[in-house]
Coordinates of C-alpha atoms and ligand atoms in Angstrom, one line a residue:
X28 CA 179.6 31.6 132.4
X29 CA 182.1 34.1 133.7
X30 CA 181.6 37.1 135.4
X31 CA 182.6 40.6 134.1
X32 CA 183.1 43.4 136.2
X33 CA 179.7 45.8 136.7
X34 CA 181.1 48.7 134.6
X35 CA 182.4 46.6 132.0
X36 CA 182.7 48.7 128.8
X37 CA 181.4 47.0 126.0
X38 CA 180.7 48.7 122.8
X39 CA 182.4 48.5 119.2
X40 CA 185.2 50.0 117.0
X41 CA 185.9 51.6 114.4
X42 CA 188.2 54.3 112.8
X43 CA 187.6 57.6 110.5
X44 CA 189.5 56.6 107.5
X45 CA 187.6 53.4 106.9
X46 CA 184.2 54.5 107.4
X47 CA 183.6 58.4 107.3
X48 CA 183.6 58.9 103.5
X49 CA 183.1 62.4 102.6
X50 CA 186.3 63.2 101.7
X51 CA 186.7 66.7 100.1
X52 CA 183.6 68.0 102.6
X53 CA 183.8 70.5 105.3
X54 CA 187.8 71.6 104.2
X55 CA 188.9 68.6 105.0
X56 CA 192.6 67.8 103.2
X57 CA 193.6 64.9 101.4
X58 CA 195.0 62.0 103.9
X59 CA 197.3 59.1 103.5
X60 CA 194.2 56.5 103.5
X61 CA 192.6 58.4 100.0
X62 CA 195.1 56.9 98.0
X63 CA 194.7 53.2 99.0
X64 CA 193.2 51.1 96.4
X65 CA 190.9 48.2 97.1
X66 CA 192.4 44.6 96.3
X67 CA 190.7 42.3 93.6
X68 CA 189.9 45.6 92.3
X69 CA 192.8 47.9 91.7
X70 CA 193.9 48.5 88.0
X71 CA 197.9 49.0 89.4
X72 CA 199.4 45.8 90.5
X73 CA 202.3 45.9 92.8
X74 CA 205.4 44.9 91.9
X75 CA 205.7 42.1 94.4
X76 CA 210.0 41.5 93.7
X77 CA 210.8 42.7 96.9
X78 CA 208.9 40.0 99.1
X79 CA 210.3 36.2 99.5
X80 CA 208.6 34.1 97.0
X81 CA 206.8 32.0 99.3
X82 CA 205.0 35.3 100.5
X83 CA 203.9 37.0 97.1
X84 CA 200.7 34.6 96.6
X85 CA 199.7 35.8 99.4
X86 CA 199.7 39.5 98.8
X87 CA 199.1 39.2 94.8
X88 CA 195.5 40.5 95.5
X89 CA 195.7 43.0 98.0
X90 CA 195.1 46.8 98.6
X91 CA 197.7 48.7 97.2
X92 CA 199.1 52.4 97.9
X93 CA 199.6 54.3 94.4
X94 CA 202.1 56.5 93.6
X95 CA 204.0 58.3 90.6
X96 CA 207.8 57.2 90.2
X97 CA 210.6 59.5 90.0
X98 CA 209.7 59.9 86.2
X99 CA 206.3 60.4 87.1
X100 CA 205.1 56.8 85.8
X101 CA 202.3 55.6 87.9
X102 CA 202.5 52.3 90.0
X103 CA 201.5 50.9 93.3
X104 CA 203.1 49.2 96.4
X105 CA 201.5 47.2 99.2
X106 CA 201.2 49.7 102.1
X107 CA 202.1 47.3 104.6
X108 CA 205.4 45.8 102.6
X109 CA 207.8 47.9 102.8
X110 CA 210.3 45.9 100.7
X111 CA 207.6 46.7 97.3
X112 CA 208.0 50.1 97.8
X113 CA 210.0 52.2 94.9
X114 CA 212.8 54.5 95.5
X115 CA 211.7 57.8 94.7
X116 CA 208.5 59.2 93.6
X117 CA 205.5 59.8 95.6
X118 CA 202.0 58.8 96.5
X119 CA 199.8 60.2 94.6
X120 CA 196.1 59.7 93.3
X121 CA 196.0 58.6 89.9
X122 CA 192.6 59.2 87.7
X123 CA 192.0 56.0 86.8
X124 CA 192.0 54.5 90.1
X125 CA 189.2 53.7 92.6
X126 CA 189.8 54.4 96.4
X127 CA 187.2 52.9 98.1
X128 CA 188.0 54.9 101.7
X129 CA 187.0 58.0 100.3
X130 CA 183.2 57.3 100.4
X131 CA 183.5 54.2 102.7
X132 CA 179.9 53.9 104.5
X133 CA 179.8 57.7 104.6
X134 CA 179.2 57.9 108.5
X135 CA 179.7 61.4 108.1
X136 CA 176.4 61.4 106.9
X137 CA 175.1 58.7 108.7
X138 CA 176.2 59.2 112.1
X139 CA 173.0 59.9 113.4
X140 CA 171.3 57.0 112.7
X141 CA 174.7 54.6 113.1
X142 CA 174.7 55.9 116.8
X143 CA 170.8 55.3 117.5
X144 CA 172.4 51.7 116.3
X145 CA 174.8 50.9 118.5
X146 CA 172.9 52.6 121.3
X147 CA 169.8 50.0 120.1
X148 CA 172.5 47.4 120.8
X149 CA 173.0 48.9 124.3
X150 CA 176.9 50.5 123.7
X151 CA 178.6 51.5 126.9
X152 CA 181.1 52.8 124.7
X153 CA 182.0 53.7 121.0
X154 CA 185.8 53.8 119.8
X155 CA 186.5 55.7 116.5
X156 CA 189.0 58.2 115.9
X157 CA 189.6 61.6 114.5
X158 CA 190.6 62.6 110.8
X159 CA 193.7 64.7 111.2
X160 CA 192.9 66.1 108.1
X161 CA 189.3 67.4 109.1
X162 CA 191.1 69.2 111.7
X163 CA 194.8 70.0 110.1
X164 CA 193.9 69.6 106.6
X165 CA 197.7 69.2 105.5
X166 CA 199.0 69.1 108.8
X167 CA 200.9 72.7 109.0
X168 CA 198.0 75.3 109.3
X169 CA 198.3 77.4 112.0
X170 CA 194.6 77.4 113.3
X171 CA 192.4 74.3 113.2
X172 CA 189.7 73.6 110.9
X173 CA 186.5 74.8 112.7
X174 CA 183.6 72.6 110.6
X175 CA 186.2 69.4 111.1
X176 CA 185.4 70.7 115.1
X177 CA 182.0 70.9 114.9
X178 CA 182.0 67.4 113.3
X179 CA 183.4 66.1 116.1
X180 CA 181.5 67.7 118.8
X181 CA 178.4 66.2 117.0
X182 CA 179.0 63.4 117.3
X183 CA 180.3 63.3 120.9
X184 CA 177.2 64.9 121.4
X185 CA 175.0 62.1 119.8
X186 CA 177.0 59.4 122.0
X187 CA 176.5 61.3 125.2
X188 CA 172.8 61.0 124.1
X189 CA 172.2 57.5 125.0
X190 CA 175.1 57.6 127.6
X191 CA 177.9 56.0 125.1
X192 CA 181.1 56.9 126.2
X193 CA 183.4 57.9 123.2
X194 CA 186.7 56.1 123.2
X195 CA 189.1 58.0 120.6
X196 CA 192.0 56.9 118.6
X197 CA 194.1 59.7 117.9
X198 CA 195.9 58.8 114.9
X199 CA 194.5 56.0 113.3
X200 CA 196.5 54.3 109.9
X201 CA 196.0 58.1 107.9
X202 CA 197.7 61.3 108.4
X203 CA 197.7 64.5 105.9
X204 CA 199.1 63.3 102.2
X205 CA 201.2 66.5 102.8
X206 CA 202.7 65.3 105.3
X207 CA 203.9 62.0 103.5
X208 CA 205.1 64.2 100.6
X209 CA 207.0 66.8 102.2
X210 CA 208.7 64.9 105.3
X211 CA 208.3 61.0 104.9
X212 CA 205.7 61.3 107.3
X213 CA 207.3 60.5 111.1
X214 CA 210.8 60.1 110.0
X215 CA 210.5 63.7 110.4
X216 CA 210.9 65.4 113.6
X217 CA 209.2 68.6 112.6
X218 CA 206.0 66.1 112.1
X219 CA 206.2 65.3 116.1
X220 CA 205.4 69.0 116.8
X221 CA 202.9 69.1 114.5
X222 CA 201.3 65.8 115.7
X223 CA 201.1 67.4 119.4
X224 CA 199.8 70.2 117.5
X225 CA 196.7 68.1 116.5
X226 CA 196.7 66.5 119.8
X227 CA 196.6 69.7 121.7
X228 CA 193.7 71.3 120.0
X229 CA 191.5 68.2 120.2
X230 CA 192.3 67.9 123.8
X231 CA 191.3 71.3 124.2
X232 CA 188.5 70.8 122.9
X233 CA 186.7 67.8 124.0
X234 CA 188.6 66.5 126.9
X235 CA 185.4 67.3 128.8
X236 CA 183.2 65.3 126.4
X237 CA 185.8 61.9 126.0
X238 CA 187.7 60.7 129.1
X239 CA 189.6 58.0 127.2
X240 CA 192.2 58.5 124.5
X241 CA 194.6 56.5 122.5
X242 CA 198.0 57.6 120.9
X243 CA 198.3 55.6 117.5
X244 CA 196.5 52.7 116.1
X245 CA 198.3 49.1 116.4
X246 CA 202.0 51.6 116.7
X247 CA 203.9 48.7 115.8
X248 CA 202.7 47.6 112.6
X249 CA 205.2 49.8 111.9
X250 CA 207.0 47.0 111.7
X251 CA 205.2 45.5 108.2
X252 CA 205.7 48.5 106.5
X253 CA 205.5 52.6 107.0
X254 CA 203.4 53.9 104.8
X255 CA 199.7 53.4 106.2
X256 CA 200.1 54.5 110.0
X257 CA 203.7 56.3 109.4
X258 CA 203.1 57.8 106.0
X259 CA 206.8 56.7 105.6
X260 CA 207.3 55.8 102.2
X261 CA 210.7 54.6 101.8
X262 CA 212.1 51.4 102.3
X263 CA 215.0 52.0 104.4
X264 CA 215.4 50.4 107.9
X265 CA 216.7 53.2 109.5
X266 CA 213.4 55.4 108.2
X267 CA 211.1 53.2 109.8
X268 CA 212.8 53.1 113.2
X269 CA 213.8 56.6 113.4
X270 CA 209.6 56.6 112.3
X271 CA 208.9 55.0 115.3
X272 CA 211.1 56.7 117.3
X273 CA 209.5 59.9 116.4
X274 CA 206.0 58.4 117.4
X275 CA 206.7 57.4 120.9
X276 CA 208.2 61.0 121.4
X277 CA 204.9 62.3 120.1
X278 CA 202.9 59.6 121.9
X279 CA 205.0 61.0 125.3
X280 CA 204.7 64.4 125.2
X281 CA 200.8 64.0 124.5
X282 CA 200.1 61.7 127.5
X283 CA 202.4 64.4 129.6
X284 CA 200.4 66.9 128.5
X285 CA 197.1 65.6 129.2
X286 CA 198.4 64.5 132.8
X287 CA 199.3 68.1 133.2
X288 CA 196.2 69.7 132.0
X289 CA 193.2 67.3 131.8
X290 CA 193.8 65.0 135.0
X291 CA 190.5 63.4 134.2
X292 CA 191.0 61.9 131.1
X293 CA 193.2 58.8 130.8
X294 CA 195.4 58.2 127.5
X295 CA 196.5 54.8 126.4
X296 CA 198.7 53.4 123.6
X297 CA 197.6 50.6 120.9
X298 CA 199.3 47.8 120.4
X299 CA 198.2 45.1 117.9
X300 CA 199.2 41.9 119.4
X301 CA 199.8 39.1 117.5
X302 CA 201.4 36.2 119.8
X303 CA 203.2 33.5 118.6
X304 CA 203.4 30.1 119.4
X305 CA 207.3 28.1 118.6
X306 CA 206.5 25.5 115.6
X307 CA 208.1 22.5 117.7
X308 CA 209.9 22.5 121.4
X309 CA 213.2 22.7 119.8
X310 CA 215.0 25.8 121.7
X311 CA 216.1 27.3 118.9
X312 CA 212.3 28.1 117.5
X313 CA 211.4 28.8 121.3
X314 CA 214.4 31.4 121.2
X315 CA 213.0 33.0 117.7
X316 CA 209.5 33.1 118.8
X317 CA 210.9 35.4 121.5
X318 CA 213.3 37.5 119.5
X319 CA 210.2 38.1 116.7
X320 CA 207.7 38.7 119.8
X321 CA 210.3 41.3 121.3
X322 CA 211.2 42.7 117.5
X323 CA 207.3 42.9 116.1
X324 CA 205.0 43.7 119.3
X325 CA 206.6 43.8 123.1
X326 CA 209.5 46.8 121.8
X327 CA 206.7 49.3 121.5
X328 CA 205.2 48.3 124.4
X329 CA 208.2 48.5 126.2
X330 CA 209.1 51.9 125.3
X331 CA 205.0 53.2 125.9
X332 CA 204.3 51.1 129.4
X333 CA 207.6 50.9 131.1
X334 CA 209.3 54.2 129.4
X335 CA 212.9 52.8 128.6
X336 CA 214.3 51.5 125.3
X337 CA 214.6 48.3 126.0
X338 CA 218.5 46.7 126.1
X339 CA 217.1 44.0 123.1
X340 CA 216.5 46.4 121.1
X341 CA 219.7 48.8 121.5
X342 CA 221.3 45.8 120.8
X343 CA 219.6 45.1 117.4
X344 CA 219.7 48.6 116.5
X345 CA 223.7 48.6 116.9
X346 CA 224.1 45.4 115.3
X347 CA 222.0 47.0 112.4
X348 CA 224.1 50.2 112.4
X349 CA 221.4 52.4 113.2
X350 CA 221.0 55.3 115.8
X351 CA 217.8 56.6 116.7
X352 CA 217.9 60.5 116.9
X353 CA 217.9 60.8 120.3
X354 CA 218.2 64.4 121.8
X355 CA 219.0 65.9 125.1
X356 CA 215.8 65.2 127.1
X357 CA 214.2 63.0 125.3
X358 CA 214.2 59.7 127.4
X359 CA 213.5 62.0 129.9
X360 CA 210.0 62.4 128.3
X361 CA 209.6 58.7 127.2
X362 CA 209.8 57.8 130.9
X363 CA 207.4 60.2 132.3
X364 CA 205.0 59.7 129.5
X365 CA 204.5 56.4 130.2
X366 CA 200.7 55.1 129.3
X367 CA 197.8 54.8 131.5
X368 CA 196.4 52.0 129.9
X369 CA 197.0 49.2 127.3
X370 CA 194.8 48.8 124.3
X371 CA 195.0 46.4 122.1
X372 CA 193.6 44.5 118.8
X373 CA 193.6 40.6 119.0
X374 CA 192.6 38.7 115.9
X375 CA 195.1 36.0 115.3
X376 CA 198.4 34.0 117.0
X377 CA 201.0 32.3 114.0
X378 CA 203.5 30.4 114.8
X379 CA 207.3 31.2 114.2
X380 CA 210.5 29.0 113.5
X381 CA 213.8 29.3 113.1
X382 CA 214.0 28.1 109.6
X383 CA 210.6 28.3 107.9
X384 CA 211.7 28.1 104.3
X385 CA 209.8 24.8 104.0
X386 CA 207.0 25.3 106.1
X387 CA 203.7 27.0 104.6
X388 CA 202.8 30.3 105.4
X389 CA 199.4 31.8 106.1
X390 CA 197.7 35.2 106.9
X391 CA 197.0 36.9 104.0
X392 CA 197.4 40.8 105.6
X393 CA 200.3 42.6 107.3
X394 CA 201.4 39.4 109.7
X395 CA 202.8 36.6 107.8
X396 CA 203.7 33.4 109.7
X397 CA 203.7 30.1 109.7
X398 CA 200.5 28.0 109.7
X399 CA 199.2 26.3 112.8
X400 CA 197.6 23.2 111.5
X401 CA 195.7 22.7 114.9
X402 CA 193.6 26.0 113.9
X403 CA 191.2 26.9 111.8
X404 CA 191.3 30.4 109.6
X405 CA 188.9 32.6 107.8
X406 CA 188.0 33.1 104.7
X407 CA 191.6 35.6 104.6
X408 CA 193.8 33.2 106.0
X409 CA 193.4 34.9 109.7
X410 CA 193.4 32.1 112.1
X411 CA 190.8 32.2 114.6
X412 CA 192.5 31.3 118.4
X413 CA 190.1 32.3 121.2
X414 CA 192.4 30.4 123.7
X415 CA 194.9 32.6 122.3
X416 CA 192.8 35.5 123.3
X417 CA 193.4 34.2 127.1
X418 CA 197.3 33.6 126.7
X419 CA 197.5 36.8 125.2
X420 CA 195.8 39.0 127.9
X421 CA 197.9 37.2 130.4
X422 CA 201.2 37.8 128.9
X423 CA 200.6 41.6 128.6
X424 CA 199.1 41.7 131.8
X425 CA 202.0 40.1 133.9
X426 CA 204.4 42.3 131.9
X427 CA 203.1 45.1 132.1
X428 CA 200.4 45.6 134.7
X429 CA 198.2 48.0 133.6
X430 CA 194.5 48.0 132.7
X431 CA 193.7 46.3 129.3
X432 CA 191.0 47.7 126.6
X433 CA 190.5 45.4 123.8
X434 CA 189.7 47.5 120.9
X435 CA 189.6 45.1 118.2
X436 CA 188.4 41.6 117.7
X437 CA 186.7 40.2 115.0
X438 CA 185.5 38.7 112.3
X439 CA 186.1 39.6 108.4
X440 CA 183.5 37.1 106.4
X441 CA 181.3 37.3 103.8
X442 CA 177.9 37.7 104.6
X443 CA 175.0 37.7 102.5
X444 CA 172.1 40.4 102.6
X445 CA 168.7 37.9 102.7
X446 CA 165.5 39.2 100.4
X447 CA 163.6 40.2 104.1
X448 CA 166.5 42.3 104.6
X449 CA 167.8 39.9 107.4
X450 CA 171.8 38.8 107.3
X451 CA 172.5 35.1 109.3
X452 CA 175.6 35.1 110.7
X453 CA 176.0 32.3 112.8
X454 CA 180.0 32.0 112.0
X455 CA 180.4 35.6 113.4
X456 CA 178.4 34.6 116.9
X457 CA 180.5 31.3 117.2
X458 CA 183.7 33.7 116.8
X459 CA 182.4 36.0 119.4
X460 CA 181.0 33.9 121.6
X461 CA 184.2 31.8 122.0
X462 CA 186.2 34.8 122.5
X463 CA 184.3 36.6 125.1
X464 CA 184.7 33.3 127.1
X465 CA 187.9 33.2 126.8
X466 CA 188.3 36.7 127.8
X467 CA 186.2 36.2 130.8
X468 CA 188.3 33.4 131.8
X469 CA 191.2 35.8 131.6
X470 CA 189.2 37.8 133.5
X471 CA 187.7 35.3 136.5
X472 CA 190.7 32.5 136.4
X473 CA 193.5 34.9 136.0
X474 CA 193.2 37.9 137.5
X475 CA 193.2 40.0 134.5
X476 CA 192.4 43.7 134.7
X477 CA 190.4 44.3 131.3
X478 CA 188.3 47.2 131.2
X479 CA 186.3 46.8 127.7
X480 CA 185.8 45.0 124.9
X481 CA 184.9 46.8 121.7
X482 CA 184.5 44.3 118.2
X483 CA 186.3 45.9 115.8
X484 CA 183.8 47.5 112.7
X485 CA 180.9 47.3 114.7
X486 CA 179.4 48.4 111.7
X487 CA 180.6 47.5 108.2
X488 CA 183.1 49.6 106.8
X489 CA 186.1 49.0 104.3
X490 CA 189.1 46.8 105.3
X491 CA 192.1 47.9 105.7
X492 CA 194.8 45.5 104.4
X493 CA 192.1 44.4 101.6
X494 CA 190.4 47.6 101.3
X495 CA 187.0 45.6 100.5
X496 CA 183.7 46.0 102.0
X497 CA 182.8 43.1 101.2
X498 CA 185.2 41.4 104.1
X499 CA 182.7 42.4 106.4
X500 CA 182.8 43.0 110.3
X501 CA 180.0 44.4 111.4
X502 CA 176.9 43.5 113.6
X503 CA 175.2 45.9 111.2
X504 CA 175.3 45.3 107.5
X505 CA 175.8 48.1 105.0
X506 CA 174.7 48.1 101.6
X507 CA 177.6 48.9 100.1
X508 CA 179.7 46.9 97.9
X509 CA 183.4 46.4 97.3
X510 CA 183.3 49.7 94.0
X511 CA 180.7 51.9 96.1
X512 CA 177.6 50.5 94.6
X513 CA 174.4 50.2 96.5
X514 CA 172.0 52.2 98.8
X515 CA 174.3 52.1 102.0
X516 CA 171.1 51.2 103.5
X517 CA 171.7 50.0 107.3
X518 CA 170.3 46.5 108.6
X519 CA 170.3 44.2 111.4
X520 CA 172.7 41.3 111.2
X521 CA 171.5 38.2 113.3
X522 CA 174.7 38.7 115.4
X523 CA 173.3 42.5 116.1
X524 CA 170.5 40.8 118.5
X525 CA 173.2 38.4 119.8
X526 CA 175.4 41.1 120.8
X527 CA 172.6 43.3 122.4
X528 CA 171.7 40.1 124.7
X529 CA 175.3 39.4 125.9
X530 CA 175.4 43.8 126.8
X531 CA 172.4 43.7 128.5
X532 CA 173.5 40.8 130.3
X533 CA 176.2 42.2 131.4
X534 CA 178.3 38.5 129.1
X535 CA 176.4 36.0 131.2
X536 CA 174.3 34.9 128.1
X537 CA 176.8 34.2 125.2
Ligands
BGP624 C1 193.5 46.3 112.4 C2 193.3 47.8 112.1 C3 191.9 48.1 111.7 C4 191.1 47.0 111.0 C5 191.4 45.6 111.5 C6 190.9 44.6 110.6 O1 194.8 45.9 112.0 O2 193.6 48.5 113.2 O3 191.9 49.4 111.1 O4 190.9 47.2 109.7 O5 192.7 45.4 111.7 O6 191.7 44.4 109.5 P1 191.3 44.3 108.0 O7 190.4 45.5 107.8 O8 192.5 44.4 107.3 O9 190.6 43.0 107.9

């Protein structure tokens, strides 16, 4: 069995908009996660012309974002395609819709006893993130939301209770509605003030309490579409990369700012990395497996780890016609805000060629590619790769040489809730188990300077490409179903006794 290093942090993940519920309570404002539907379940389709044919059977029954049209005629778009997006109108919540996000597994009532929970497990650490809305209810008032504080702080508190040390995403796939509405989200530069804004206050507030911070969830998703971690709804190139532009000024100035004032704390950015092998050793795929790892993932970790824009991408970006709004001092700022660390979600690798027309496609959520017939998948289409897990920690860490935090990982499957109240997950352990190996291989073998590993929904909570509850994550079940029926009564998956052996022994017993 490997060996992982004595303060190894291992804990769990998960993020406000997908479990906190409670979304009118304590002034907090309406967010770009309220008005996501859940698939199988939505009564809007979306109009699903604008994606290749070979893709739309694979997105016919997902989540959707819902919106009235320029006329005001309802509809909906998938928040991660771009391309189904209408031009004109707005997001909006329509009556006869159900948004499943907006009483999730109300932690915000729960916390107490999710917390005991993980500390039962024996959490070093707990990742989550803060609702921008409980804070900045739409983003521009001048003063911060004191209960959306409090909130906070209790549950800080909680985790410094059992000695859990809180990991926090700072904007994870939501930001105020408002914000969407008034200045398509990040393509606005006013937003980038009013992002630091957040940032700043929070800081303030709790850098004594949480030492490590992340910028944006998975910032390059950005790449799938703009809506859910951009609250960019348009479907113009240019928008999303002047979107994304916009972040990794924000994402700067934040890290500068905690370097000045909080030298203790460390802040790290969030890439979701989804690495892909060439369909055959013909150059030409080998040469488009680079270009789409440079264009989808290694671009925003370029910009966030080394602090240039990378010559690839100015290339692209002029071929395309587009200028970024870059202003005097800028770079400046990207360079010195580079991050301290690199987290990261890994739950898949896909496989890319240079002409796929005819090959079949898998991956039912934001990352379409190519199917690898030499893995398996899950019940979504994700397929599972734990060596993949290894290659991928590697690759980051010889570019980039930094520490690593995995943040994500996991498994989305069906579980059943047994009459004694018991849940048998075997498939979930086998996932696990193979992936921590691999990651202490990465570790031992390689060299690899990973810092923590936190499994992504720890606890059940609702997906975010499917928005179902019923794709299920967690080591702890919650009664919940996939239209907010049941008791939200907690219990004990098998996996949850698993996980607590392989903590307290420190991943020598998988
Ligand atoms: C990542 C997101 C998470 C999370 C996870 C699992 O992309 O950062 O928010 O939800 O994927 O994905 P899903 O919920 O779509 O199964």
């Amino acid at each position: 069995m490997p060996k992982f290093p004595k303060n190894f942090l291992w804990g769990g993940a998960t993020a406000a908009n997908q479990c906190e519920g409670a979304w009118q309570e304590d002034g907090k404002g309406v967010s770009t996660s309220d008005v996501q539907t859940c698939g199988g379940l939505q009564k809007y389709q979306a109009n699903l012309s604008g994606l290749p044919e070979d893709y739309r059977p694979l997105f016919k029954r997902m989540r959707t974002v819902t919106y009235r049209d320029a006329e005001g005629k309802p509809g909906a778009a998938i928040p991660f395609k771009s391309s189904t997006y209408p031009d004109g109108g707005q997001p909006a919540i329509l009556e006869d819709e159900y948004y499943p996000g907006q009483k999730a597994i109300d932690f915000y009532h729960h916390y107490k006893e999710d917390i005991a929970l993980f500390a039962e497990m024996g959490f070093k650490c707990y990742r989550m993130s803060i609702a921008w809305t409980r804070i900045y209810p739409n983003g521009v008032e001048k003063e911060p939301n004191e209960a959306g504080l409090a909130f906070y702080d209790q549950v800080f508190d909680e985790c410094r209770k059992y000695g859990i040390e809180p990991v926090v995403t700072i904007s994870h796939y939501e930001m105020p509605l408002h914000l969407s509405n008034a200045y398509n989200g990040w393509v606005s530069r006013q937003v980038v003030d009013l992002f630091v804004k957040f940032a700043a206050a929070i800081l303030e507030r709790y850098h004594t309490k949480v030492k490590y911070w992340m910028t944006f969830n998975e910032i390059n998703s950005i790449v799938h579409g703009g809506f859910s971690n951009a609250g960019v709804f348009s479907k113009k190139p240019e928008d999303l990369e002047t979107a994304s532009y916009h972040m990794f000024l924000a994402s700067a100035r934040v890290v500068n700012l905690a370097h000045e004032k909080y030298p203790e704390i460390q802040v790290g950015c969030m890439l979701s990395r989804h690495p892909l092998y060439a369909n055959t050793c013909r150059p030409e795929d080998n040469m488009e497996t680079l270009t789409k790892e440079n264009h989808n993932d290694f671009y925003y970790g370029d910009v966030m780890l080394r602090g240039y824009l990378p010559e690839y991408k100015r290339k692209e970006l002029e071929r395309a016609g587009i200028s970024l709004p870059i202003q005097p001092g800028d770079l400046e700022e990207l360079q010195k805000g580079v991050c301290d660390f690199i987290g990261i979600s890994y739950y898949q690798t896909g496989v890319a060629a240079a002409a796929d027309q005819d090959l079949e496609k898998t991956g039912a959520n934001m990352a379409i590619s190519v199917k690898n017939p030499y893995l398996k998948a899950s019940e979504w289409g994700w397929q599972i790769d734990p060596v993949g897990f290894r290659y991928c920690l590697n690759q980051l860490y010889d570019r980039y040489h930094k520490p690593i935090f995995v943040v994500e990982n996991g498994l989305g499957a069906k579980d059943v809730l047994e009459e004694d109240g018991s849940v048998h997950d075997p498939y979930r352990i086998e996932y696990f188990r193979q992936h921590i190996l691999e990651m202490g291989k990465a570790i031992e073998l390689d060299g690899v300077d990973v810092i923590g590993y936190t499994p992504w929904g720890c606890i059940d909570l609702v997906s975010c490409s499917a928005g179902q509850v019923s794709k299920r994550y967690g080591f702890i079940y919650v009664d919940v179903d996939d239209a907010g029926n049941g008791t939200l009564k907690r219990y004990r998956k098998d996996s949850f006794y698993w996980y607590k052996e392989v903590i307290a022994s420190n991943g020598e017993k998988l």
